[in-house]
Every structure is written in C-alpha cells, then in structure tokens.
CSV table of C-alpha atoms in Angstrom, one decimal:
chain,number,residue,atom,x,y,z
A,133,MET,CA,-1.0,44.7,-39.4
A,134,SER,CA,-4.0,47.0,-39.0
A,135,LYS,CA,-4.9,48.8,-35.7
A,136,HIS,CA,-7.9,46.4,-35.2
A,137,GLN,CA,-5.6,43.4,-35.7
A,138,LYS,CA,-3.1,44.7,-33.3
A,139,LEU,CA,-5.8,45.5,-30.7
A,140,LEU,CA,-7.2,42.0,-31.2
A,141,ALA,CA,-3.8,40.4,-30.8
A,142,SER,CA,-3.1,42.5,-27.7
A,143,LEU,CA,-6.4,41.4,-26.2
A,144,LEU,CA,-5.8,37.8,-26.9
A,145,LEU,CA,-2.3,38.0,-25.4
A,146,LEU,CA,-3.7,39.8,-22.3
A,147,ALA,CA,-6.4,37.1,-22.0
A,148,PHE,CA,-3.7,34.4,-22.2
A,149,PHE,CA,-1.6,35.9,-19.5
A,150,LEU,CA,-4.6,36.5,-17.3
A,151,GLY,CA,-5.5,32.9,-17.8
A,152,LEU,CA,-2.0,31.9,-16.7
A,153,LEU,CA,-2.3,34.1,-13.6
A,154,ALA,CA,-5.7,32.6,-12.8
A,155,GLY,CA,-4.2,29.1,-13.3
A,156,ARG,CA,-1.4,30.0,-10.8
A,157,TYR,CA,-4.0,31.3,-8.3
A,158,ARG,CA,-6.0,28.1,-8.7
A,159,GLN,CA,-2.8,26.1,-8.1
A,160,GLN,CA,-2.5,27.7,-4.7
A,161,LEU,CA,-6.1,26.7,-3.9
A,162,ILE,CA,-5.7,23.1,-4.8
A,163,LEU,CA,-7.1,20.8,-2.0
A,164,LYS,CA,-8.6,23.8,-0.2
A,165,ASP,CA,-12.1,22.6,-0.9
A,166,PRO,CA,-13.0,19.5,1.2
A,167,ALA,CA,-16.0,18.8,-1.1
A,168,LYS,CA,-13.7,18.2,-4.1
A,169,ALA,CA,-11.9,14.8,-4.3
A,170,TYR,CA,-9.4,13.8,-7.0
A,171,GLN,CA,-9.4,10.2,-8.3
A,172,VAL,CA,-7.1,8.2,-10.5
A,173,THR,CA,-7.2,4.5,-11.6
A,174,THR,CA,-4.0,2.6,-11.2
A,175,GLU,CA,-2.9,-0.9,-12.0
A,176,ASP,CA,-1.1,-3.3,-9.7
A,177,LYS,CA,2.1,-4.2,-11.5
A,178,GLN,CA,2.1,-7.8,-10.3
A,179,THR,CA,-1.6,-8.8,-10.4
A,180,GLY,CA,-3.0,-6.4,-13.1
A,181,GLU,CA,-5.8,-5.5,-10.7
A,182,GLU,CA,-7.1,-2.0,-11.0
A,183,VAL,CA,-7.0,0.1,-7.8
A,184,ILE,CA,-8.6,3.5,-7.5
A,185,PHE,CA,-6.8,6.2,-5.5
A,186,GLN,CA,-8.8,9.1,-4.1
A,187,VAL,CA,-7.3,12.2,-2.5
A,188,GLN,CA,-9.4,14.7,-0.5
A,189,ARG,CA,-9.0,17.4,2.1
A,190,PHE,CA,-9.5,15.7,5.5
A,191,ASP,CA,-9.2,18.6,8.0
A,192,ASP,CA,-7.1,21.7,8.5
A,193,GLN,CA,-3.8,19.7,8.7
A,194,ARG,CA,-4.4,16.5,6.8
A,195,ILE,CA,-5.2,15.0,3.4
A,196,LYS,CA,-7.3,11.8,3.2
A,197,ILE,CA,-6.1,9.1,0.9
A,198,GLN,CA,-8.5,6.3,0.1
A,199,LEU,CA,-8.0,3.1,-2.0
A,200,SER,CA,-10.8,1.1,-3.6
A,201,THR,CA,-9.3,-1.9,-1.8
A,202,GLY,CA,-10.6,-0.6,1.5
A,203,GLU,CA,-7.6,1.2,2.9
A,204,VAL,CA,-7.9,4.7,4.1
A,205,PHE,CA,-5.0,6.9,5.3
A,206,ALA,CA,-4.4,10.5,6.3
A,207,SER,CA,-1.2,12.4,5.4
A,208,GLN,CA,0.0,15.6,6.9
A,209,ILE,CA,-0.3,18.6,4.5
A,210,THR,CA,3.2,19.9,3.6
A,211,ASP,CA,4.7,22.4,1.2
A,212,LYS,CA,6.6,19.6,-0.6
A,213,ARG,CA,6.5,20.0,-4.3
A,214,GLU,CA,8.1,18.4,-7.3
A,215,ASN,CA,7.9,20.3,-10.6
A,216,GLY,CA,5.0,22.3,-9.1
A,217,ALA,CA,3.0,19.3,-8.1
A,218,TRP,CA,1.8,18.4,-4.6
A,219,VAL,CA,3.7,15.3,-3.5
A,220,ILE,CA,1.7,12.9,-1.3
A,221,GLU,CA,3.7,10.0,0.2
A,222,LEU,CA,2.0,6.6,0.5
A,223,PRO,CA,2.4,4.4,3.6
A,224,ASP,CA,4.8,1.6,4.1
A,225,ASN,CA,7.2,2.9,1.4
A,226,GLY,CA,4.4,2.5,-1.2
A,227,GLY,CA,5.6,5.4,-3.3
A,228,LYS,CA,4.3,8.9,-4.0
A,229,LEU,CA,1.3,10.4,-5.6
A,230,ALA,CA,1.5,13.7,-7.5
A,231,LEU,CA,-1.4,16.2,-7.8
A,232,GLN,CA,-0.6,18.7,-10.5
A,233,GLN,CA,-2.8,21.7,-11.1
A,234,SER,CA,-2.9,22.9,-14.7
A,235,LEU,CA,-1.9,26.5,-15.4
A,236,LEU,CA,-4.9,26.7,-17.8
A,237,PRO,CA,-7.9,27.8,-15.7
A,238,TRP,CA,-10.4,25.6,-17.5
A,239,LYS,CA,-8.6,22.4,-16.7
A,240,GLU,CA,-8.8,20.5,-13.4
A,241,ALA,CA,-5.8,19.2,-11.5
A,242,GLN,CA,-4.5,15.8,-12.5
A,243,LEU,CA,-3.7,13.0,-10.0
A,244,GLY,CA,-1.3,10.2,-10.8
A,245,ILE,CA,1.5,7.9,-9.5
A,246,LEU,CA,4.8,9.8,-9.2
A,247,THR,CA,6.9,6.8,-8.1
A,248,SER,CA,5.8,3.3,-6.9
A,249,GLU,CA,7.1,-0.2,-7.1
A,250,LYS,CA,3.6,-1.6,-6.9
A,251,TYR,CA,1.3,0.6,-8.9
A,252,ARG,CA,1.3,2.4,-12.3
A,253,THR,CA,-1.1,5.1,-13.5
A,254,VAL,CA,-3.7,4.1,-16.0
A,255,ASP,CA,-3.7,6.8,-18.7
A,256,ASN,CA,-6.5,9.3,-18.9
A,257,THR,CA,-8.3,8.2,-15.8
A,258,SER,CA,-7.7,11.2,-13.5
A,259,LYS,CA,-10.9,13.0,-12.6
A,260,VAL,CA,-12.6,15.2,-10.0
A,261,VAL,CA,-15.4,13.9,-7.9
A,262,ILE,CA,-17.7,16.3,-6.0
A,263,VAL,CA,-18.5,15.0,-2.6
A,264,SER,CA,-21.9,16.1,-1.6
A,265,GLU,CA,-21.4,15.7,2.2
A,266,PRO,CA,-17.7,15.7,3.1
A,267,ASN,CA,-17.2,13.8,6.4
A,268,SER,CA,-13.8,13.7,7.9
A,269,LEU,CA,-14.3,10.4,9.5
A,270,GLU,CA,-16.3,8.5,6.9
A,271,THR,CA,-15.0,6.9,3.7
A,272,ASN,CA,-16.5,7.9,0.4
A,273,ASP,CA,-17.1,4.5,-1.1
A,274,LEU,CA,-15.3,3.8,-4.4
A,275,THR,CA,-17.0,0.4,-4.9
A,276,GLU,CA,-20.6,-0.8,-4.9
A,277,ASN,CA,-20.5,-1.7,-1.3
A,278,GLN,CA,-21.4,0.8,1.4
A,279,PRO,CA,-18.8,1.1,4.2
A,280,LYS,CA,-20.0,0.0,7.6
A,281,SER,CA,-17.4,1.7,9.7
A,282,GLU,CA,-17.7,5.3,10.6
A,283,THR,CA,-14.1,6.0,11.5
A,284,ILE,CA,-11.6,4.0,9.5
A,285,VAL,CA,-8.9,6.5,8.9
A,286,ARG,CA,-5.3,5.6,9.8
A,287,THR,CA,-3.8,8.9,10.8
A,288,LYS,CA,-0.1,7.9,10.8
A,289,LEU,CA,1.6,6.5,7.8
A,290,ASN,CA,4.8,5.0,9.0
A,291,LEU,CA,4.6,3.8,12.6
A,292,ASN,CA,7.7,2.1,13.9
A,293,ALA,CA,7.6,-1.1,16.0
A,294,LYS,CA,7.5,0.8,19.3
A,295,ALA,CA,4.6,3.0,18.3
A,296,ILE,CA,2.7,0.1,16.9
A,297,ASP,CA,3.1,-1.8,20.2
A,298,GLN,CA,1.9,1.2,22.1
A,299,VAL,CA,-1.2,1.4,20.0
A,300,ILE,CA,-2.0,-2.2,20.5
A,301,GLU,CA,-1.3,-2.1,24.2
A,302,GLY,CA,-3.4,1.1,24.6
A,303,PHE,CA,-6.3,-0.6,22.8
A,304,GLY,CA,-6.0,-3.6,25.1
A,305,LYS,CA,-6.1,-1.4,28.2
A,306,TRP,CA,-9.2,0.4,26.9
A,307,LEU,CA,-10.8,-2.9,26.0
A,308,TYR,CA,-10.3,-4.3,29.5
A,309,ASP,CA,-12.1,-1.3,31.1
A,310,SER,CA,-14.8,-1.0,28.4
A,311,SER,CA,-18.3,-2.5,28.4
A,312,TYR,CA,-16.9,-5.3,26.2
A,313,GLY,CA,-14.3,-6.4,28.7
A,314,ARG,CA,-16.0,-5.6,32.0
A,315,ASP,CA,-16.1,-8.7,34.2
A,316,ALA,CA,-14.4,-10.7,31.5
A,317,VAL,CA,-11.0,-12.2,30.7
A,318,VAL,CA,-9.1,-10.2,28.1
A,319,VAL,CA,-6.0,-11.8,26.4
A,320,ARG,CA,-3.6,-10.1,24.0
A,321,GLY,CA,-2.5,-12.8,21.6
A,322,SER,CA,-2.0,-13.9,18.0
A,323,PHE,CA,-4.5,-14.4,15.3
A,324,ASN,CA,-5.0,-18.1,16.0
A,325,ASP,CA,-4.1,-18.9,19.6
A,326,LEU,CA,-6.4,-21.9,19.6
A,327,SER,CA,-4.5,-23.8,16.9
A,328,GLU,CA,-1.7,-26.3,17.7
A,329,SER,CA,0.6,-26.0,14.7
A,330,ILE,CA,4.0,-26.7,16.2
A,331,GLY,CA,6.3,-28.5,13.7
A,332,GLU,CA,4.0,-27.8,10.7
A,333,PRO,CA,5.1,-26.0,7.5
A,334,VAL,CA,4.1,-22.4,7.5
A,335,SER,CA,0.9,-21.5,5.7
A,336,VAL,CA,-1.0,-18.2,5.0
A,337,GLN,CA,-3.7,-17.1,7.4
A,338,ALA,CA,-6.3,-14.6,6.2
A,339,PHE,CA,-10.0,-13.7,6.7
A,340,LYS,CA,-12.6,-12.0,4.6
A,341,VAL,CA,-14.8,-9.1,5.5
A,342,ASP,CA,-17.3,-8.6,2.6
A,343,ASN,CA,-15.0,-8.2,-0.5
A,344,LEU,CA,-11.9,-7.4,1.5
A,345,THR,CA,-9.3,-10.1,2.4
A,346,VAL,CA,-7.1,-9.3,5.3
A,347,PHE,CA,-3.7,-11.0,5.7
A,348,ALA,CA,-3.4,-12.3,9.3
A,349,GLY,CA,0.1,-13.8,9.3
A,350,LEU,CA,1.5,-17.3,9.1
A,351,SER,CA,0.5,-20.5,11.0
A,352,GLY,CA,3.1,-23.2,11.6
A,353,ASP,CA,6.7,-22.7,12.4
A,354,ASP,CA,8.6,-24.6,9.7
A,355,MET,CA,9.9,-21.9,7.3
A,356,THR,CA,11.2,-24.4,4.7
A,357,GLY,CA,8.6,-23.6,2.1
A,358,PHE,CA,8.3,-19.9,2.9
A,359,ASP,CA,9.7,-18.7,-0.5
A,360,ASN,CA,6.8,-20.3,-2.2
A,361,LEU,CA,4.4,-18.2,-0.2
A,362,ASP,CA,6.2,-14.8,-0.7
A,363,HIS,CA,4.3,-13.8,-3.9
A,364,GLN,CA,0.9,-14.6,-2.2
A,365,ILE,CA,1.9,-12.6,0.8
A,366,GLN,CA,2.9,-9.6,-1.3
A,367,SER,CA,-0.5,-9.6,-3.0
A,368,TYR,CA,-2.3,-8.5,0.1
A,369,SER,CA,-2.9,-4.8,0.5
A,370,THR,CA,-4.4,-5.1,4.0
A,371,SER,CA,-3.0,-6.9,6.9
A,372,LEU,CA,-3.0,-6.9,10.7
A,373,LEU,CA,-1.3,-3.8,12.1
A,374,ASP,CA,2.1,-5.2,13.2
A,375,LEU,CA,2.9,-7.6,10.4
A,376,ASN,CA,5.9,-7.0,8.2
A,377,LEU,CA,5.0,-8.2,4.7
A,378,LYS,CA,8.5,-7.7,3.5
A,379,GLY,CA,10.0,-9.7,6.3
A,380,LYS,CA,11.8,-13.0,6.0
A,381,THR,CA,11.6,-14.4,9.5
A,382,LEU,CA,8.8,-16.2,11.3
A,383,ALA,CA,8.5,-13.4,13.8
A,384,ASP,CA,7.7,-10.9,11.0
A,385,PHE,CA,4.5,-12.8,10.4
A,386,GLN,CA,3.3,-13.5,13.9
A,387,THR,CA,0.9,-10.8,15.0
A,388,LYS,CA,0.2,-9.6,18.5
A,389,ALA,CA,-2.5,-7.2,17.4
A,390,ALA,CA,-5.3,-9.6,18.4
A,391,PHE,CA,-7.4,-9.9,21.6
A,392,ARG,CA,-9.7,-12.6,23.0
A,393,VAL,CA,-12.5,-11.7,25.3
A,394,TYR,CA,-14.4,-14.4,27.3
A,395,TYR,CA,-16.1,-15.0,30.6
A,396,HIS,CA,-14.5,-17.4,33.1
A,397,PRO,CA,-15.2,-18.1,36.8
A,398,SER,CA,-11.8,-16.6,37.7
A,399,GLY,CA,-13.3,-13.2,37.0
A,400,HIS,CA,-12.0,-10.0,35.5
A,401,HIS,CA,-8.4,-10.2,34.4
A,402,TYR,CA,-6.1,-8.9,31.7
A,403,TYR,CA,-3.3,-11.2,30.3
A,404,ALA,CA,-0.7,-9.4,28.3
A,405,SER,CA,0.4,-12.6,26.5
A,406,VAL,CA,-0.8,-16.2,25.8
A,407,LYS,CA,2.1,-17.5,27.8
A,408,GLU,CA,0.8,-15.6,30.9
A,409,GLU,CA,-2.7,-16.9,30.3
A,410,LYS,CA,-1.6,-20.5,30.0
A,411,GLU,CA,0.6,-20.3,33.1
A,412,ARG,CA,-2.1,-18.9,35.3
A,413,LEU,CA,-5.4,-20.1,33.8
A,414,VAL,CA,-5.4,-22.6,31.0
A,415,ARG,CA,-4.2,-26.0,32.2
A,416,THR,CA,-5.6,-28.1,29.4
A,417,SER,CA,-6.0,-27.7,25.6
A,418,TYR,CA,-7.8,-24.7,24.4
A,419,ALA,CA,-10.5,-26.9,22.9
A,420,ASP,CA,-11.2,-28.4,26.4
A,421,PHE,CA,-10.9,-25.0,28.1
A,422,TYR,CA,-13.4,-23.3,25.9
A,423,GLN,CA,-15.8,-26.2,26.0
A,424,ASN,CA,-15.8,-26.8,29.7
A,425,GLN,CA,-14.7,-23.6,31.4
A,426,VAL,CA,-15.7,-20.6,29.3
A,427,ASP,CA,-19.2,-19.3,29.8
A,428,ASP,CA,-21.0,-20.0,26.6
A,429,GLN,CA,-24.0,-17.9,27.6
A,430,GLU,CA,-21.8,-14.7,27.3
A,431,ASP,CA,-20.0,-13.1,24.4
A,432,SER,CA,-16.7,-14.8,23.4
A,433,LEU,CA,-15.0,-12.3,21.1
A,434,HIS,CA,-11.9,-12.3,18.9
A,435,ILE,CA,-10.8,-8.7,18.0
A,436,VAL,CA,-8.1,-7.8,15.6
A,437,LEU,CA,-6.5,-4.5,14.6
A,438,ALA,CA,-5.7,-4.0,10.9
A,439,ASN,CA,-3.3,-1.6,9.1
A,440,ASN,CA,-6.1,0.1,7.2
A,441,GLY,CA,-7.3,1.7,10.4
A,442,CYS,CA,-10.2,-0.8,11.0
A,443,VAL,CA,-11.0,-3.1,13.9
A,444,TYR,CA,-12.6,-6.4,13.0
A,445,TYR,CA,-14.1,-8.9,15.3
A,446,ALA,CA,-15.9,-12.3,15.5
A,447,LYS,CA,-18.4,-13.5,18.0
A,448,GLU,CA,-18.7,-17.0,19.6
A,449,TYR,CA,-14.9,-17.4,19.1
A,450,GLY,CA,-13.7,-20.8,20.5
A,451,LEU,CA,-17.3,-21.9,21.1
A,452,VAL,CA,-18.2,-22.8,17.5
A,453,GLY,CA,-16.2,-24.5,14.7
A,454,SER,CA,-15.8,-21.4,12.4
A,455,VAL,CA,-16.5,-17.7,12.9
A,456,THR,CA,-17.3,-14.8,10.6
A,457,TYR,CA,-15.4,-11.5,10.9
A,458,THR,CA,-17.2,-8.2,10.5
A,459,GLU,CA,-16.3,-4.6,11.2
A,460,ALA,CA,-16.4,-4.0,15.0
A,461,PRO,CA,-18.7,-1.4,16.5
A,462,SER,CA,-18.0,2.3,16.0
A,463,GLU,CA,-16.9,2.8,19.5
A,464,MET,CA,-13.9,0.4,18.9
A,465,GLN,CA,-13.2,2.1,15.6
A,466,SER,CA,-13.1,5.5,17.2
A,467,VAL,CA,-10.8,4.4,20.1
A,468,TYR,CA,-8.4,2.7,17.6
A,469,ASN,CA,-8.2,5.8,15.4
A,470,ASP,CA,-7.6,8.0,18.4
A,471,LEU,CA,-4.7,5.8,19.4
A,472,LEU,CA,-3.3,5.8,15.9
A,473,GLY,CA,-3.6,9.6,15.7
A,474,LYS,CA,-1.7,10.0,19.0
A,475,ALA,CA,1.1,7.5,18.0
A,476,LYS,CA,4.5,9.0,17.6
A,477,THR,CA,7.3,7.9,15.3
A,478,ASP,CA,11.0,8.3,16.1
C-alpha cells in the first residue's frame, strides 16, 4: 500500500471514529431541544387503527407524550436506558416507548414501541418534527383538527385511587368557590345522575367531543351481559378519570368524576354525593326537580374530568332533552392540570 493510500485510509478511519464520537455526543443531547419532536406511527393490535405517538421536551423535568387520539401526558425525565435508548413509560401500564439515537451523526433518533400489549410500531414511520413555537401547555395537533384547550397535559401517569379522589375533590372545592359555582348548588356525582336505570342490564355510556369519543362508564346495574361489552370497553383510549377499564365489577365503571351546577332557591351549597343531595334537596324525580325547581334562566352545567387531562362540560343540563359536550373553559383546564400535577402516588 502506498503512502498516499495509507494516509487516505488513516483519514477515513479517523473520520469514522470522529463520527462515532459525534454520535455519542448527540446521544447525550437527545430531547434537549424543546423545538424538536419525535413521532412514530403505531397500530392498535385489536382494531388496526393507526395512532401517532409524539415525544417532545416539556420543561426542565418532564417529557410530553401526545397521541393522535387526543391524549396528552407528561413523564418525568429519568436516566433509565435499555440498550442505550431512552425508555419512556406509558400510563396505565400501557407499555414503553424507546427513543434511540443513532451513533451516526447524520441520522436522527428513532422512536418506537419497546413493549406494549396494545400497540405495535409501523415500520419506517419514525420521524422528527420541528415545532416552530414550543409551548409547554399546548398540544401540537397531530390531526386536522385544531385543539381548543390550552392546558390539556396530564402530569401524573399512574395515580392511585386515593390520589384520583383527591384530585376530583379538589376540583369540586374550587368549582364551588369559583365564578361558575358562586350562588349555585354544586353536586359531585356520576355521569348520568338523572337516569333511572335500576334493574336494567348494563350498557356503555360515552360522549363525543369533535372526533374524540370519551368512555363515561356503564349505566344499569345488571352485570349479566357484561362480558359482551368488554371488547367495546377496551377499545376506548379516553375515559373519565376514575374509571378502571380493566375492572370486572360494576363499581369499576361508575364514575364520581362528574359535577352538576345549577341554581335553586335553597342557595349556595355543595353536596359531596347524590345521596346527600337527594336526602336534603331533591324530594321528587330529577325530571320534576329540574323542570319545576331549578332556575332555567341561569346556567345548568354538567362537568366531567377525563383521564387525558381535559375537562369537558355541557350547558343546559337537565333542562333540555340532550346536550352537547365541549372542552370546558381554559380556567377549568388550568385548575385541573394543577391538581393533577400536585397529586402524589404511594
């Protein structure tokens, strides 16, 4: 081999090792830039539906995980690695994402499903998206619909039952003192307190907000045909905060993450349960109560807390035959997210 060939080979070898060193350096910088988001397309193993996952720096301590189904979560940044890849755990035992930086400096990091019973990675779909204006409390829409909520980030991934109850209770106390509950009656209850479904077979309750369907639990109390509903229940990615979609008892599917707000001659009062409301205020059927005792000149609201970090609400609840749910005002969203952020797990 000539001197020139040896020199060229040495330079190529040096360039290769410098590239590896640069790759290792870039591996340390992964997720440092909040304007850079990583996306991957996955497939729901049961339904075949494609779901986009997006991972982005949220703030100094957290990573934001957004799904094209509307769910947004925030995960604590840790040093946890598997084969050199960042490991990001999904909520509700949903599995793990892996973000692997290539050692080659000209290649971007690859995002994919590491383990999940629900999703599988669609090959060759990982990509980098440059976010022009990274906002820690706004979603970067992955669909054609613009998000309406400004603060829909759930900041805790695995809240236990006690923490969930504290979040709901805290929201109720705030609601009672807020401009929405001032001078009104505020009741913490289920999704459909007004329905009389005792002795009826269980059926799925859900509502739609734009293209997102939210599971709201089961109506009825006869669990005989529950097994026939299990597949439908598991298909929902978004539900009310306290529902256990993997549960097998009626109690697992009866939410207490809902509030009714209405105006009544009895004045400003908070009822922590429907039972308490009925014992002290509602002496007849709800249909008669809303028709004859609730002030129809004031707002009558139904407010629900979902596990995607969003608050949804409906107006004229109990005063008209059917209602439409929309994302609640930003003030409610902000309070809810603050409560989720402060919630502690055992």
